[in-house]
Amino acid sequence: MQLGWLALFYAAYFAFVGLYSPFLGPYLKSIGHSLDVIALALGMMQLMRIVGPFAWGWLADHTGNRVRWIRVGIFSGFVFAALAFWNQQTPSHLLFLVLMLNLSISGLVPMSDSYAMERCAGCTGQYGQVRLYGSLGFVLAVLVFGAVADRFGFVSYPVWACAMLLLGFVAALKFSPDAPRSASVTNAAKAGSGFKRLLLPGPMPLFWLAAFFMIFAHGVFYAFFSLYLLEFDYSELSIGGLWAFGVMCEVVFFAFQSRFFNSLSLNAWLCISFGTCALRFALTAAFPQLGGVMVFAQGLHALTFAAHHTATISWLRENLPANLVVRGQAMYATIAYGLGGSAGTFLGRFAWEWSGPASAFAMASVSGVVALVLGWRFTIVSKRPFSALLSR
């Protein structure tokens, strides 16, 4: 039953993300906010991914109680979302509330992923079958609310957004408490932030750099893929279909990933995902006018997102001490999605303006190649013992 509540939590949280990313801008525009305010509001999620996850991870590891902070984070997000969206706010009040909303939810994925992997006893197959509900929640939210908005406008947006966060909180209330830690683990967690122990030993710098360049490439994709396809006269329906196809391939991989991860090492899967990233965005840059190639490239999302995500959090769980696991996953969110995703979005804009749309995706492909080289080096270095350095 615990896994059922976890699946509901993932579905509700990622349904909120599916409402937030595509529809917050149109909603704010519909109630009269300027494009500058909308751009700042949309940038808050990336900004808080830089500063928020490690702070939440430190709280979870320091107290040994992830479940408490998951509940606090998602309920705080609900409160700030209600304040931001239910009443017309001045631009300054709106931006503050949206900032606090994103700060509140910025640590939910690393904390819940760590909790889920523990509940699944490290089984990638069981974790994938839970995590896929997040992808399904995202797709359903986009499709259902998209249809609602087409017919009735955005007046109901606050209800939908707040309802998903409240549903996630209800699911989190059903989580079993974290198992008590031994005194040695608790004392180690309180000894310091763990920042240097996560960044410096053995293969860790290569691991973080590879993650940075991997999500750098996806930062370009998430920001510019739809605009890129519009340049080649794809219809809105075709664009939505390509996005949905990519997510459904991700869902299928999550559902059957135990069969794949049993056949190769985690390091091998990381390198496969990096190489696939380079191929995917090279195809996107070179053949945008060929619909069949775009469908194939979107299908590779199963490897560049789902395989990479599971391999990353599994590797962190297997190789970090218990008192650093949540902070390790939080650092992954900060370095990869916060810094890497933001840098990809920022530099992708300049590449687009400097030498055309295809150059942005060519840059994303090169970033995948860099991640592959770093992953290969990381695989070599990680064969050397380094756990003693991490446990100091």
Short mmCIF file of C-alpha atoms in Angstrom, two decimals:
data_model
loop_
_atom_site.label_atom_id
_atom_site.label_comp_id
_atom_site.label_asym_id
_atom_site.label_seq_id
_atom_site.Cartn_x
_atom_site.Cartn_y
_atom_site.Cartn_z
CA MET A 1 0.00 0.00 0.00
CA GLN A 2 2.94 2.33 0.68
CA LEU A 3 3.97 2.12 -2.96
CA GLY A 4 0.42 3.04 -3.97
CA TRP A 5 0.58 6.25 -1.93
CA LEU A 6 4.00 6.99 -3.41
CA ALA A 7 2.58 6.51 -6.91
CA LEU A 8 -0.26 8.92 -6.07
CA PHE A 9 2.24 11.45 -4.71
CA TYR A 10 4.32 11.31 -7.90
CA ALA A 11 1.19 11.56 -10.07
CA ALA A 12 -0.09 14.60 -8.16
CA TYR A 13 3.26 16.41 -8.00
CA PHE A 14 4.10 15.95 -11.67
CA ALA A 15 0.53 16.81 -12.64
CA PHE A 16 1.19 20.13 -10.90
CA VAL A 17 4.41 20.51 -12.92
CA GLY A 18 2.38 19.73 -16.05
CA LEU A 19 0.02 22.55 -15.10
CA TYR A 20 2.78 24.95 -14.08
CA SER A 21 5.28 24.82 -16.92
CA PRO A 22 2.98 25.01 -19.97
CA PHE A 23 0.06 26.98 -18.51
CA LEU A 24 1.28 29.43 -15.86
CA GLY A 25 2.34 31.94 -18.51
CA PRO A 26 -1.00 31.93 -20.36
CA TYR A 27 -2.87 32.09 -17.04
CA LEU A 28 -0.92 35.13 -15.84
CA LYS A 29 -1.38 36.78 -19.21
CA SER A 30 -5.13 36.15 -19.00
CA ILE A 31 -5.35 38.09 -15.73
CA GLY A 32 -3.39 41.04 -17.08
CA HIS A 33 0.25 40.58 -16.04
CA SER A 34 3.00 41.84 -18.34
CA LEU A 35 5.43 39.65 -20.27
CA ASP A 36 8.28 40.78 -17.99
CA VAL A 37 6.39 39.58 -14.91
CA ILE A 38 5.49 36.31 -16.64
CA ALA A 39 9.12 35.67 -17.64
CA LEU A 40 10.33 36.32 -14.09
CA ALA A 41 7.63 34.07 -12.63
CA LEU A 42 8.50 31.22 -15.00
CA GLY A 43 12.20 31.61 -14.17
CA MET A 44 11.59 31.04 -10.47
CA MET A 45 11.45 27.25 -10.82
CA GLN A 46 14.93 27.09 -12.36
CA LEU A 47 16.31 29.62 -9.87
CA MET A 48 15.01 27.72 -6.86
CA ARG A 49 16.42 24.47 -8.25
CA ILE A 50 19.84 26.06 -7.79
CA VAL A 51 19.44 27.17 -4.17
CA GLY A 52 16.66 24.98 -2.73
CA PRO A 53 17.32 21.23 -3.08
CA PHE A 54 20.57 21.08 -1.08
CA ALA A 55 18.98 23.00 1.81
CA TRP A 56 16.05 20.57 1.92
CA GLY A 57 18.45 17.64 1.59
CA TRP A 58 20.51 18.91 4.53
CA LEU A 59 17.36 19.18 6.66
CA ALA A 60 16.28 15.66 5.73
CA ASP A 61 19.70 14.11 6.40
CA HIS A 62 20.36 16.20 9.52
CA THR A 63 17.08 15.20 11.17
CA GLY A 64 16.81 11.72 9.67
CA ASN A 65 13.18 12.46 8.78
CA ARG A 66 12.56 12.85 5.06
CA VAL A 67 8.83 12.22 5.39
CA ARG A 68 8.34 15.22 7.67
CA TRP A 69 10.08 17.57 5.25
CA ILE A 70 8.25 16.13 2.22
CA ARG A 71 4.99 16.97 3.98
CA VAL A 72 6.20 20.42 5.02
CA GLY A 73 7.44 21.19 1.51
CA ILE A 74 4.33 20.19 -0.40
CA PHE A 75 1.92 21.75 2.10
CA SER A 76 3.90 25.00 2.06
CA GLY A 77 3.76 24.88 -1.73
CA PHE A 78 -0.03 24.51 -1.55
CA VAL A 79 -0.34 27.52 0.77
CA PHE A 80 1.84 29.77 -1.39
CA ALA A 81 0.09 28.60 -4.58
CA ALA A 82 -3.29 29.42 -3.06
CA LEU A 83 -2.09 32.88 -2.00
CA ALA A 84 -0.51 33.53 -5.40
CA PHE A 85 -3.32 32.30 -7.66
CA TRP A 86 -6.62 32.68 -5.83
CA ASN A 87 -6.58 36.46 -5.60
CA GLN A 88 -5.31 39.06 -8.02
CA GLN A 89 -1.84 40.05 -6.76
CA THR A 90 0.36 43.01 -7.53
CA PRO A 91 3.40 42.02 -9.61
CA SER A 92 5.78 42.27 -6.65
CA HIS A 93 3.52 40.20 -4.38
CA LEU A 94 2.96 37.63 -7.12
CA LEU A 95 6.68 37.19 -7.78
CA PHE A 96 7.42 36.80 -4.06
CA LEU A 97 4.70 34.19 -3.63
CA VAL A 98 5.79 32.27 -6.75
CA LEU A 99 9.38 32.36 -5.49
CA MET A 100 8.27 30.91 -2.13
CA LEU A 101 6.12 28.31 -3.90
CA ASN A 102 9.11 27.08 -5.90
CA LEU A 103 11.44 27.19 -2.91
CA SER A 104 8.92 25.04 -0.99
CA ILE A 105 8.69 22.34 -3.67
CA SER A 106 12.32 22.45 -4.89
CA GLY A 107 13.42 19.57 -2.65
CA LEU A 108 10.45 17.26 -3.17
CA VAL A 109 11.91 15.19 -6.02
CA PRO A 110 15.28 14.32 -4.40
CA MET A 111 13.63 13.61 -1.03
CA SER A 112 10.82 11.51 -2.50
CA ASP A 113 13.19 9.66 -4.87
CA SER A 114 15.43 8.75 -1.96
CA TYR A 115 12.42 7.62 0.09
CA ALA A 116 10.99 5.64 -2.84
CA MET A 117 14.26 3.83 -3.56
CA GLU A 118 14.48 2.87 0.10
CA ARG A 119 10.89 1.58 0.11
CA CYS A 120 11.68 -0.38 -3.05
CA ALA A 121 14.81 -1.80 -1.38
CA GLY A 122 16.92 -0.44 -4.23
CA CYS A 123 15.00 -2.43 -6.85
CA THR A 124 15.08 -0.36 -10.05
CA GLY A 125 12.13 -2.27 -11.52
CA GLN A 126 9.85 -1.59 -8.58
CA TYR A 127 10.97 2.03 -8.42
CA GLY A 128 10.26 2.45 -12.14
CA GLN A 129 6.74 1.07 -11.76
CA VAL A 130 6.09 3.70 -9.07
CA ARG A 131 7.85 6.58 -10.79
CA LEU A 132 6.01 6.10 -14.08
CA TYR A 133 2.87 7.48 -12.42
CA GLY A 134 4.63 10.84 -12.28
CA SER A 135 5.03 10.79 -16.05
CA LEU A 136 1.42 9.74 -16.51
CA GLY A 137 0.26 12.51 -14.18
CA PHE A 138 2.22 15.05 -16.21
CA VAL A 139 0.75 13.90 -19.54
CA LEU A 140 -2.82 13.72 -18.24
CA ALA A 141 -2.59 17.17 -16.68
CA VAL A 142 -1.33 18.70 -19.92
CA LEU A 143 -3.97 16.99 -22.06
CA VAL A 144 -6.95 17.41 -19.73
CA PHE A 145 -6.32 20.98 -18.66
CA GLY A 146 -5.35 21.89 -22.22
CA ALA A 147 -8.81 20.76 -23.34
CA VAL A 148 -10.45 22.62 -20.43
CA ALA A 149 -8.53 25.82 -21.22
CA ASP A 150 -9.44 25.59 -24.91
CA ARG A 151 -13.12 25.48 -24.04
CA PHE A 152 -13.46 27.55 -20.87
CA GLY A 153 -10.29 29.63 -20.64
CA PHE A 154 -7.94 29.78 -17.67
CA VAL A 155 -10.36 30.83 -14.95
CA SER A 156 -10.18 27.40 -13.26
CA TYR A 157 -6.36 27.24 -13.31
CA PRO A 158 -5.95 28.05 -9.56
CA VAL A 159 -8.34 25.24 -8.63
CA TRP A 160 -6.46 22.66 -10.66
CA ALA A 161 -2.98 23.74 -9.52
CA CYS A 162 -3.88 23.90 -5.82
CA ALA A 163 -5.85 20.64 -5.97
CA MET A 164 -2.82 18.73 -7.26
CA LEU A 165 -0.58 20.02 -4.48
CA LEU A 166 -3.25 19.25 -1.88
CA LEU A 167 -3.65 15.74 -3.29
CA GLY A 168 0.11 15.26 -3.04
CA PHE A 169 0.00 16.35 0.60
CA VAL A 170 -2.79 13.87 1.36
CA ALA A 171 -0.70 11.10 -0.20
CA ALA A 172 2.38 12.17 1.82
CA LEU A 173 0.36 11.94 5.05
CA LYS A 174 0.09 8.20 4.36
CA PHE A 175 3.86 7.67 4.06
CA SER A 176 5.37 5.46 6.74
CA PRO A 177 7.89 7.26 8.98
CA ASP A 178 11.57 6.86 8.19
CA ALA A 179 13.28 4.02 9.98
CA PRO A 180 15.32 5.17 13.02
CA ARG A 181 19.00 5.61 12.28
CA SER A 182 21.89 4.27 14.22
CA ALA A 183 23.72 6.72 16.47
CA SER A 184 26.80 6.67 14.21
CA VAL A 185 24.80 7.63 11.14
CA THR A 186 22.93 10.36 13.02
CA ASN A 187 26.14 11.85 14.38
CA ALA A 188 27.73 11.74 10.94
CA ALA A 189 24.78 13.56 9.46
CA LYS A 190 25.15 16.32 12.04
CA ALA A 191 28.89 16.65 11.56
CA GLY A 192 28.63 19.09 8.66
CA SER A 193 26.93 19.90 5.40
CA GLY A 194 28.75 17.13 3.53
CA PHE A 195 29.38 19.56 0.66
CA LYS A 196 33.09 18.77 0.21
CA ARG A 197 32.56 15.07 0.81
CA LEU A 198 30.06 14.99 -2.03
CA LEU A 199 31.99 17.16 -4.47
CA LEU A 200 35.61 16.11 -4.18
CA PRO A 201 36.38 12.41 -3.55
CA GLY A 202 37.35 10.00 -6.32
CA PRO A 203 35.01 10.09 -9.33
CA MET A 204 32.53 12.60 -7.91
CA PRO A 205 33.72 15.70 -9.86
CA LEU A 206 33.41 13.74 -13.11
CA PHE A 207 29.99 12.42 -12.06
CA TRP A 208 28.63 15.92 -11.37
CA LEU A 209 30.13 17.41 -14.53
CA ALA A 210 28.60 14.66 -16.67
CA ALA A 211 25.21 15.30 -15.06
CA PHE A 212 25.62 19.04 -15.69
CA PHE A 213 26.31 18.61 -19.40
CA MET A 214 23.54 16.01 -19.78
CA ILE A 215 20.86 18.33 -18.41
CA PHE A 216 22.47 21.32 -20.15
CA ALA A 217 21.52 19.58 -23.39
CA HIS A 218 17.99 18.98 -22.15
CA GLY A 219 17.71 22.61 -21.02
CA VAL A 220 18.01 23.54 -24.70
CA PHE A 221 15.41 20.92 -25.58
CA TYR A 222 12.81 21.91 -22.98
CA ALA A 223 13.09 25.62 -23.78
CA PHE A 224 13.27 25.58 -27.57
CA PHE A 225 11.93 22.32 -29.04
CA SER A 226 8.40 23.59 -29.64
CA LEU A 227 9.64 26.87 -31.09
CA TYR A 228 12.10 24.94 -33.26
CA LEU A 229 9.36 22.79 -34.76
CA LEU A 230 7.22 25.86 -35.46
CA GLU A 231 10.07 27.15 -37.61
CA PHE A 232 9.49 24.14 -39.88
CA ASP A 233 5.71 24.52 -40.05
CA TYR A 234 4.71 21.75 -37.67
CA SER A 235 1.16 22.19 -36.38
CA GLU A 236 0.45 22.67 -32.68
CA LEU A 237 -1.24 19.25 -32.70
CA SER A 238 1.87 17.60 -34.18
CA ILE A 239 4.10 19.32 -31.64
CA GLY A 240 1.90 18.19 -28.76
CA GLY A 241 1.89 14.68 -30.17
CA LEU A 242 5.69 14.56 -30.30
CA TRP A 243 5.93 15.72 -26.68
CA ALA A 244 3.36 13.15 -25.57
CA PHE A 245 5.12 10.37 -27.52
CA GLY A 246 8.42 11.13 -25.78
CA VAL A 247 6.81 10.98 -22.35
CA MET A 248 4.97 7.74 -23.17
CA CYS A 249 8.29 6.14 -24.22
CA GLU A 250 9.65 7.26 -20.86
CA VAL A 251 6.67 5.59 -19.12
CA VAL A 252 7.26 2.31 -20.98
CA PHE A 253 10.94 2.31 -20.02
CA PHE A 254 10.09 2.95 -16.35
CA ALA A 255 7.60 0.07 -16.45
CA PHE A 256 10.11 -2.49 -17.79
CA GLN A 257 13.45 -1.08 -16.67
CA SER A 258 14.27 -3.92 -14.27
CA ARG A 259 14.85 -6.16 -17.30
CA PHE A 260 17.29 -3.65 -18.73
CA PHE A 261 19.18 -2.72 -15.57
CA ASN A 262 19.79 -6.35 -14.68
CA SER A 263 21.78 -6.82 -17.88
CA LEU A 264 24.27 -3.92 -17.60
CA SER A 265 25.98 -1.94 -14.85
CA LEU A 266 24.75 1.47 -13.73
CA ASN A 267 27.89 3.06 -15.18
CA ALA A 268 27.18 1.44 -18.53
CA TRP A 269 23.62 2.79 -18.52
CA LEU A 270 24.90 6.27 -17.72
CA CYS A 271 27.25 6.12 -20.72
CA ILE A 272 24.48 4.75 -22.95
CA SER A 273 22.22 7.65 -21.95
CA PHE A 274 24.99 10.20 -22.63
CA GLY A 275 25.74 8.75 -26.07
CA THR A 276 22.04 8.60 -26.91
CA CYS A 277 21.71 12.25 -25.90
CA ALA A 278 24.39 13.21 -28.43
CA LEU A 279 22.64 11.19 -31.15
CA ARG A 280 19.17 12.48 -30.31
CA PHE A 281 20.01 16.15 -30.55
CA ALA A 282 22.28 15.68 -33.57
CA LEU A 283 19.27 14.19 -35.39
CA THR A 284 17.07 17.03 -34.14
CA ALA A 285 19.55 19.62 -35.43
CA ALA A 286 20.13 17.95 -38.79
CA PHE A 287 16.72 16.63 -39.87
CA PRO A 288 13.93 18.76 -38.36
CA GLN A 289 11.91 18.65 -41.59
CA LEU A 290 11.66 14.83 -41.48
CA GLY A 291 8.75 13.90 -39.25
CA GLY A 292 9.79 10.26 -38.96
CA VAL A 293 13.24 11.25 -37.69
CA MET A 294 11.66 13.57 -35.13
CA VAL A 295 9.44 10.73 -33.89
CA PHE A 296 12.51 8.47 -33.55
CA ALA A 297 14.46 11.21 -31.75
CA GLN A 298 11.59 11.75 -29.32
CA GLY A 299 11.46 8.02 -28.66
CA LEU A 300 15.05 8.25 -27.43
CA HIS A 301 13.70 10.26 -24.48
CA ALA A 302 13.27 6.86 -22.82
CA LEU A 303 17.06 6.59 -22.62
CA THR A 304 18.09 10.22 -22.23
CA PHE A 305 15.66 10.87 -19.38
CA ALA A 306 14.25 7.69 -17.83
CA ALA A 307 17.41 5.54 -18.03
CA HIS A 308 19.65 8.42 -16.98
CA HIS A 309 17.43 9.39 -14.05
CA THR A 310 17.15 5.87 -12.63
CA ALA A 311 20.84 5.10 -13.17
CA THR A 312 21.83 8.33 -11.43
CA ILE A 313 19.72 7.97 -8.30
CA SER A 314 20.54 4.25 -8.07
CA TRP A 315 24.26 4.99 -8.33
CA LEU A 316 24.02 7.62 -5.59
CA ARG A 317 22.09 5.28 -3.32
CA GLU A 318 24.56 2.44 -3.81
CA ASN A 319 27.74 4.49 -3.44
CA LEU A 320 27.03 7.20 -0.86
CA PRO A 321 26.85 6.68 2.91
CA ALA A 322 23.32 6.68 4.30
CA ASN A 323 23.81 10.09 5.92
CA LEU A 324 24.59 11.70 2.54
CA VAL A 325 22.07 10.07 0.18
CA VAL A 326 19.39 12.77 0.27
CA ARG A 327 21.99 15.54 0.03
CA GLY A 328 23.60 13.67 -2.87
CA GLN A 329 20.31 13.53 -4.76
CA ALA A 330 19.66 17.17 -3.86
CA MET A 331 23.08 18.10 -5.23
CA TYR A 332 22.19 16.25 -8.43
CA ALA A 333 19.04 18.39 -8.72
CA THR A 334 21.04 21.57 -8.05
CA ILE A 335 24.01 20.90 -10.34
CA ALA A 336 22.11 19.21 -13.17
CA TYR A 337 18.64 20.74 -13.30
CA GLY A 338 19.41 24.02 -11.57
CA LEU A 339 22.77 25.03 -13.02
CA GLY A 340 22.86 22.79 -16.10
CA GLY A 341 19.28 23.35 -17.17
CA SER A 342 19.52 27.11 -16.65
CA ALA A 343 22.81 27.34 -18.56
CA GLY A 344 21.35 25.33 -21.45
CA THR A 345 18.34 27.62 -21.67
CA PHE A 346 20.48 30.77 -21.48
CA LEU A 347 23.18 29.73 -23.95
CA GLY A 348 20.67 28.06 -26.26
CA ARG A 349 19.03 31.44 -26.77
CA PHE A 350 22.35 32.97 -27.82
CA ALA A 351 23.17 30.06 -30.14
CA TRP A 352 19.74 30.42 -31.76
CA GLU A 353 20.22 34.16 -32.33
CA TRP A 354 23.86 33.87 -33.38
CA SER A 355 23.67 31.19 -36.07
CA GLY A 356 20.11 29.92 -36.31
CA PRO A 357 17.78 27.48 -34.54
CA ALA A 358 19.65 24.31 -35.56
CA SER A 359 22.82 25.55 -33.86
CA ALA A 360 21.12 25.42 -30.46
CA PHE A 361 20.46 21.70 -30.87
CA ALA A 362 23.91 21.14 -32.35
CA MET A 363 25.26 22.66 -29.15
CA ALA A 364 23.04 20.27 -27.17
CA SER A 365 24.49 17.33 -29.12
CA VAL A 366 28.05 18.47 -28.39
CA SER A 367 27.08 18.71 -24.72
CA GLY A 368 25.99 15.06 -24.88
CA VAL A 369 29.38 14.13 -26.35
CA VAL A 370 31.13 15.96 -23.49
CA ALA A 371 28.94 14.09 -20.99
CA LEU A 372 29.87 10.78 -22.68
CA VAL A 373 33.62 11.52 -22.43
CA LEU A 374 33.22 12.49 -18.77
CA GLY A 375 31.11 9.37 -18.15
CA TRP A 376 33.78 7.15 -19.69
CA ARG A 377 36.45 8.75 -17.51
CA PHE A 378 34.13 8.48 -14.50
CA THR A 379 33.67 4.76 -15.15
CA ILE A 380 37.43 4.24 -15.14
CA VAL A 381 38.05 6.30 -12.00
CA SER A 382 35.10 4.78 -10.10
CA LYS A 383 36.76 1.37 -10.22
CA ARG A 384 39.21 2.69 -7.67
CA PRO A 385 38.16 2.62 -3.99
CA PHE A 386 36.88 5.95 -2.74
CA SER A 387 34.21 5.12 -0.15
CA ALA A 388 36.64 5.87 2.67
CA LEU A 389 36.90 9.46 1.49
CA LEU A 390 33.12 9.81 1.44
CA SER A 391 32.69 8.41 4.92
CA ARG A 392 35.14 10.77 6.64
#
